[in-house]
Amino acid sequence: KENLSDTELKYVKGKPASPLSVSAEFADGETESDITYQWYKNTEKSTENGEVIEGADRGSYTPPTDEIGTTYYYVIASCEGLSATSKIATVTVQEPSLKVLTNLGDAEIKYIVGKQANALTFDAEYTGVTDDEVEYTWYKSTEKSTENGEVIDGATENSFTPKTEKIGTVYYYATASCEGITVTSNITTV
């Protein structure tokens, strides 16, 4: 009745996975309680030579997420000497990551003193164990470097509009952080 999906399921190491579920029905009207299930795991996308998962003998099974890598799962439903094998579910467990979605341009932007500047945008996406928000910090510097920049007070969003009150060149960059992972933007010259 209900089979596993062919779609790859991706999880972050340590974050709970959703259960894999199947339900079987045999044509001669056997009830669900007459059907037995056995789950298997494999290192290849195959129902041959899979390893029996001890204690996984119900219609659903929640794969562990404590090890990095890809594992293939399937289940065999049996009743009165007959058996049916499910499709194969692919489960990939990966490390937490912080990915840059929108980076700063590294070209020089020129403004007239006092004219409103356009906002600079640096956006990152965290994939990890918690649902914590990405924290942003913007910096300015007199040198084109991401070392020793001065933190801009209150600039904690994914965008920042530089000031144009003074003549001169300022270099801007930002960092995005979450769960101990930090990525740094390109440097924009204003």
Coordinates of N, CA and C in Angstrom, one line a residue, residues 11-152:
Y11 N 20.0 14.8 5.8 CA 20.0 15.2 7.2 C 21.3 15.7 7.6
V12 N 21.3 16.6 8.6 CA 22.5 17.1 9.2 C 22.9 16.1 10.4
K13 N 24.2 15.9 10.5 CA 24.7 15.0 11.6 C 24.1 15.4 12.9
G14 N 23.5 14.5 13.7 CA 22.9 14.8 15.0 C 21.5 15.3 15.0
K15 N 21.0 15.7 13.9 CA 19.6 16.3 13.8 C 18.7 15.1 13.5
P16 N 17.6 14.9 14.3 CA 16.8 13.7 14.1 C 16.2 13.6 12.7
A17 N 16.2 12.4 12.2 CA 15.6 12.1 10.9 C 14.1 11.8 11.0
S18 N 13.4 11.9 9.9 CA 12.0 11.6 9.9 C 11.9 10.0 9.7
P19 N 10.9 9.4 10.2 CA 10.8 7.9 10.0 C 10.5 7.6 8.5
L20 N 11.1 6.5 8.1 CA 10.8 5.8 6.8 C 9.6 4.9 7.1
S21 N 8.6 4.9 6.3 CA 7.4 4.2 6.5 C 6.9 3.4 5.3
V22 N 6.4 2.2 5.6 CA 5.8 1.4 4.5 C 4.6 0.7 5.2
S23 N 3.6 0.3 4.3 CA 2.6 -0.6 4.8 C 2.3 -1.6 3.7
A24 N 2.1 -2.8 4.1 CA 1.8 -3.9 3.1 C 0.4 -4.4 3.2
E25 N -0.1 -5.0 2.2 CA -1.4 -5.6 2.2 C -1.3 -6.8 1.3
F26 N -1.7 -7.9 1.8 CA -1.7 -9.1 0.9 C -3.1 -9.4 0.4
A27 N -3.2 -9.9 -0.8 CA -4.4 -10.0 -1.6 C -5.4 -11.0 -0.9
D28 N -5.0 -11.9 -0.1 CA -6.0 -12.8 0.5 C -6.6 -12.3 1.8
G29 N -6.5 -11.0 2.0 CA -7.2 -10.3 3.1 C -6.5 -10.5 4.5
E30 N -5.3 -10.8 4.5 CA -4.6 -10.9 5.8 C -4.6 -9.5 6.5
T31 N -4.7 -9.5 7.8 CA -4.7 -8.2 8.4 C -3.3 -7.7 8.7
E32 N -3.1 -6.4 9.0 CA -1.8 -5.8 9.2 C -1.1 -6.5 10.3
S33 N -1.8 -7.1 11.3 CA -1.1 -7.7 12.4 C -0.5 -9.1 11.9
D34 N -0.9 -9.6 10.8 CA -0.4 -10.9 10.3 C 0.9 -10.7 9.5
I35 N 1.2 -9.4 9.2 CA 2.4 -9.1 8.3 C 3.6 -8.8 9.2
T36 N 4.7 -9.3 8.8 CA 5.9 -9.0 9.6 C 6.8 -8.2 8.7
Y37 N 7.7 -7.3 9.3 CA 8.6 -6.4 8.5 C 10.0 -6.7 9.0
Q38 N 10.9 -6.5 8.1 CA 12.3 -6.5 8.5 C 13.1 -5.5 7.7
W39 N 13.7 -4.5 8.4 CA 14.5 -3.5 7.7 C 15.9 -3.9 7.5
Y40 N 16.5 -3.4 6.4 CA 17.9 -3.6 6.0 C 18.5 -2.3 5.7
K41 N 19.9 -2.3 5.8 CA 20.7 -1.2 5.4 C 21.8 -1.7 4.5
N42 N 22.2 -0.9 3.6 CA 23.2 -1.3 2.6 C 24.1 -0.1 2.3
T43 N 25.4 -0.4 1.9 CA 26.3 0.7 1.4 C 26.1 0.9 -0.1
E44 N 25.4 0.0 -0.8 CA 25.1 0.2 -2.2 C 23.6 0.3 -2.4
K45 N 23.2 0.9 -3.5 CA 21.8 1.1 -3.8 C 21.3 -0.3 -4.4
S46 N 21.1 -1.2 -3.5 CA 20.7 -2.6 -3.9 C 19.9 -3.2 -2.8
T47 N 19.1 -4.2 -3.1 CA 18.4 -5.0 -2.1 C 19.1 -6.3 -1.9
E48 N 20.3 -6.5 -2.5 CA 21.1 -7.7 -2.4 C 22.1 -7.4 -1.3
N49 N 22.3 -8.4 -0.4 CA 23.3 -8.4 0.6 C 23.2 -7.3 1.6
G50 N 22.0 -6.8 1.9 CA 21.8 -5.8 2.9 C 22.0 -6.4 4.3
E51 N 22.3 -5.5 5.2 CA 22.6 -5.9 6.6 C 21.3 -5.8 7.4
V52 N 20.9 -6.8 8.1 CA 19.7 -6.8 8.9 C 19.8 -5.7 10.0
I53 N 18.8 -4.9 10.2 CA 18.9 -3.9 11.3 C 18.2 -4.5 12.5
E54 N 18.9 -4.9 13.5 CA 18.3 -5.5 14.7 C 17.2 -4.7 15.3
G55 N 16.1 -5.3 15.6 CA 15.0 -4.6 16.3 C 14.1 -3.8 15.4
A56 N 14.5 -3.7 14.1 CA 13.7 -2.9 13.1 C 12.7 -3.8 12.4
D57 N 11.6 -4.1 13.1 CA 10.7 -5.0 12.6 C 9.2 -4.5 12.6
R58 N 9.1 -3.2 12.3 CA 7.8 -2.6 12.2 C 7.6 -1.9 10.9
G59 N 6.5 -1.4 10.6 CA 6.3 -0.7 9.3 C 7.0 0.6 9.2
S60 N 7.6 1.1 10.2 CA 8.4 2.3 10.1 C 9.7 2.2 10.8
Y61 N 10.7 2.9 10.4 CA 12.0 2.9 11.0 C 12.7 4.3 10.8
T62 N 13.2 4.8 11.9 CA 13.9 6.1 11.9 C 15.4 5.8 11.8
P63 N 16.0 6.3 10.7 CA 17.4 6.0 10.5 C 18.3 6.9 11.5
P64 N 19.4 6.4 11.9 CA 20.3 7.3 12.8 C 21.0 8.3 12.0
T65 N 21.4 9.4 12.6 CA 22.1 10.5 11.9 C 23.4 10.8 12.7
D66 N 24.0 9.8 13.3 CA 25.2 10.0 14.1 C 26.5 9.8 13.3
E67 N 26.4 9.4 12.0 CA 27.6 9.2 11.2 C 27.4 9.8 9.8
I68 N 28.4 10.5 9.3 CA 28.4 11.1 8.0 C 28.5 10.0 6.9
G69 N 27.7 10.3 5.9 CA 27.7 9.3 4.7 C 26.3 9.0 4.2
T70 N 26.3 8.2 3.2 CA 25.0 7.7 2.6 C 24.8 6.3 2.9
T71 N 23.6 6.0 3.3 CA 23.1 4.6 3.6 C 21.8 4.4 2.8
Y72 N 21.7 3.2 2.3 CA 20.5 2.8 1.6 C 19.6 1.9 2.5
Y73 N 18.3 2.2 2.6 CA 17.5 1.4 3.4 C 16.3 0.8 2.6
Y74 N 15.9 -0.5 3.0 CA 14.8 -1.1 2.4 C 14.2 -2.0 3.4
V75 N 13.0 -2.5 3.2 CA 12.3 -3.3 4.1 C 11.6 -4.5 3.3
I76 N 11.6 -5.6 3.9 CA 10.9 -6.8 3.4 C 9.7 -7.1 4.3
A77 N 8.5 -7.1 3.6 CA 7.2 -7.4 4.4 C 6.9 -8.9 4.0
S78 N 6.6 -9.7 5.0 CA 6.3 -11.1 4.8 C 5.0 -11.5 5.5
C79 N 4.4 -12.5 4.9 CA 3.2 -13.1 5.5 C 2.9 -14.5 4.8
E80 N 2.8 -15.5 5.6 CA 2.5 -16.9 5.2 C 3.3 -17.3 4.0
G81 N 4.6 -17.1 4.1 CA 5.6 -17.6 3.1 C 5.7 -16.7 1.9
L82 N 5.0 -15.6 1.8 CA 5.1 -14.6 0.7 C 5.9 -13.4 1.3
S83 N 6.6 -12.8 0.4 CA 7.3 -11.6 0.8 C 7.3 -10.5 -0.3
A84 N 7.4 -9.3 0.1 CA 7.5 -8.2 -0.9 C 8.6 -7.2 -0.4
T85 N 9.4 -6.8 -1.3 CA 10.5 -5.9 -1.0 C 10.2 -4.5 -1.4
S86 N 10.4 -3.5 -0.6 CA 10.1 -2.1 -0.8 C 11.1 -1.5 -1.8
K87 N 10.8 -0.3 -2.2 CA 11.8 0.5 -3.0 C 13.0 0.8 -2.0
I88 N 14.0 1.4 -2.5 CA 15.2 1.7 -1.7 C 15.2 3.2 -1.4
A89 N 15.3 3.5 -0.1 CA 15.4 4.9 0.4 C 16.9 5.2 0.6
T90 N 17.2 6.4 0.0 CA 18.6 6.9 0.1 C 18.7 8.0 1.2
V91 N 19.5 7.7 2.3 CA 19.6 8.7 3.3 C 21.0 9.2 3.4
T92 N 21.2 10.5 3.3 CA 22.6 11.1 3.4 C 22.7 11.9 4.6
V93 N 23.7 11.7 5.4 CA 23.9 12.5 6.6 C 25.2 13.3 6.3
Q94 N 25.1 14.6 6.6 CA 26.2 15.5 6.3 C 26.5 16.4 7.4
E95 N 27.7 17.0 7.4 CA 28.2 18.0 8.4 C 27.3 19.2 8.4
P96 N 27.2 19.9 9.5 CA 26.5 21.3 9.4 C 27.3 22.2 8.5
S97 N 26.6 23.1 7.9 CA 27.4 24.0 7.0 C 26.7 25.4 7.0
L98 N 27.5 26.4 6.6 CA 27.1 27.8 6.4 C 27.5 28.2 5.0
K99 N 26.5 28.4 4.2 CA 26.7 28.6 2.8 C 26.3 30.0 2.4
V100 N 27.2 30.7 1.7 CA 27.0 32.1 1.2 C 26.0 32.0 0.1
L101 N 24.9 32.8 0.2 CA 23.9 32.9 -0.8 C 24.1 34.1 -1.7
T102 N 24.4 35.2 -1.0 CA 24.6 36.5 -1.7 C 25.9 37.1 -1.2
N103 N 26.9 37.4 -2.0 CA 28.1 37.9 -1.6 C 28.2 39.4 -2.0
L104 N 29.1 40.1 -1.4 CA 29.4 41.5 -1.8 C 30.2 41.5 -3.1
G105 N 29.9 42.5 -3.9 CA 30.8 42.7 -5.1 C 32.1 43.2 -4.7
D106 N 33.1 42.9 -5.5 CA 34.5 43.4 -5.1 C 34.9 44.6 -5.9
A107 N 34.0 45.1 -6.7 CA 34.3 46.3 -7.4 C 34.2 47.6 -6.6
E108 N 34.8 48.7 -7.0 CA 34.7 49.9 -6.3 C 33.4 50.6 -6.6
I109 N 32.7 51.1 -5.6 CA 31.5 51.9 -5.8 C 31.7 53.3 -5.4
K110 N 31.4 54.3 -6.3 CA 31.6 55.7 -6.0 C 30.3 56.4 -5.7
Y111 N 30.4 57.3 -4.7 CA 29.2 58.1 -4.4 C 29.7 59.6 -4.2
I112 N 28.8 60.5 -4.4 CA 29.0 61.9 -4.1 C 28.8 62.1 -2.6
V113 N 29.6 63.0 -2.0 CA 29.4 63.2 -0.5 C 28.0 63.6 -0.3
G114 N 27.4 63.0 0.7 CA 26.0 63.3 1.2 C 24.9 62.6 0.4
K115 N 25.3 62.0 -0.7 CA 24.2 61.3 -1.5 C 24.0 59.9 -0.9
Q116 N 22.7 59.5 -0.9 CA 22.3 58.2 -0.3 C 23.0 57.0 -1.0
A117 N 23.7 56.2 -0.3 CA 24.3 55.0 -0.9 C 23.3 53.8 -0.9
N118 N 23.6 52.9 -1.8 CA 22.8 51.7 -1.9 C 23.2 50.7 -0.8
A119 N 22.3 49.9 -0.4 CA 22.6 48.9 0.7 C 23.5 47.8 0.1
L120 N 24.5 47.4 0.9 CA 25.3 46.3 0.6 C 24.7 45.1 1.2
T121 N 24.7 43.9 0.5 CA 24.0 42.7 1.0 C 24.9 41.5 1.0
F122 N 24.9 40.9 2.2 CA 25.7 39.6 2.3 C 24.7 38.6 3.0
D123 N 24.4 37.5 2.4 CA 23.4 36.6 2.9 C 24.0 35.2 3.0
A124 N 23.8 34.5 4.1 CA 24.2 33.1 4.3 C 23.1 32.3 4.8
E125 N 23.2 31.0 4.5 CA 22.2 30.0 5.0 C 22.9 28.9 5.8
Y126 N 22.4 28.7 7.0 CA 22.9 27.7 7.9 C 22.1 26.4 7.7
T127 N 22.8 25.3 7.6 CA 22.2 24.0 7.7 C 22.9 23.2 8.8
G128 N 22.1 23.0 9.9 CA 22.8 22.4 11.0 C 21.8 21.7 12.0
V129 N 22.3 21.4 13.1 CA 21.6 20.6 14.1 C 20.5 21.5 14.7
T130 N 20.7 22.8 15.0 CA 19.7 23.6 15.6 C 19.1 24.5 14.5
D131 N 18.1 25.2 14.9 CA 17.4 26.2 14.0 C 17.9 27.6 14.3
D132 N 19.1 27.7 14.8 CA 19.6 29.0 15.2 C 19.6 30.0 14.0
E133 N 19.5 31.2 14.3 CA 19.6 32.3 13.2 C 21.1 32.6 12.9
V134 N 21.3 32.9 11.7 CA 22.6 33.4 11.3 C 22.9 34.8 11.9
E135 N 24.0 35.0 12.5 CA 24.3 36.3 13.0 C 25.3 37.0 12.1
Y136 N 25.0 38.3 11.8 CA 25.9 39.1 10.9 C 26.6 40.2 11.7
T137 N 27.9 40.4 11.3 CA 28.6 41.5 11.8 C 29.3 42.2 10.6
W138 N 29.1 43.6 10.5 CA 29.7 44.4 9.5 C 31.0 45.1 10.0
Y139 N 31.9 45.2 9.1 CA 33.2 45.9 9.5 C 33.6 46.9 8.4
K140 N 34.3 47.9 8.9 CA 34.9 48.9 8.0 C 36.4 49.0 8.2
S141 N 37.1 49.3 7.2 CA 38.6 49.4 7.3 C 39.2 50.4 6.4
T142 N 40.3 50.9 6.7 CA 41.1 51.8 5.9 C 42.0 51.1 4.9
E143 N 42.0 49.7 5.0 CA 42.8 48.9 4.2 C 42.0 47.9 3.5
K144 N 42.3 47.4 2.3 CA 41.5 46.4 1.6 C 41.9 45.0 2.2
S145 N 41.4 44.7 3.4 CA 41.8 43.5 4.1 C 40.6 43.1 5.0
T146 N 40.5 41.8 5.3 CA 39.5 41.4 6.2 C 40.1 41.2 7.6
E147 N 41.3 41.7 7.8 CA 42.0 41.6 9.1 C 41.9 43.0 9.8
N148 N 41.6 42.9 11.0 CA 41.6 44.1 11.9 C 40.6 45.2 11.5
G149 N 39.5 44.8 10.9 CA 38.5 45.8 10.6 C 37.8 46.3 11.8
E150 N 37.2 47.4 11.8 CA 36.5 48.0 12.9 C 35.0 47.6 12.8
V151 N 34.5 47.0 13.9 CA 33.1 46.6 14.0 C 32.2 47.8 13.9
I152 N 31.2 47.7 13.0 CA 30.2 48.9 12.9 C 29.1 48.6 13.8

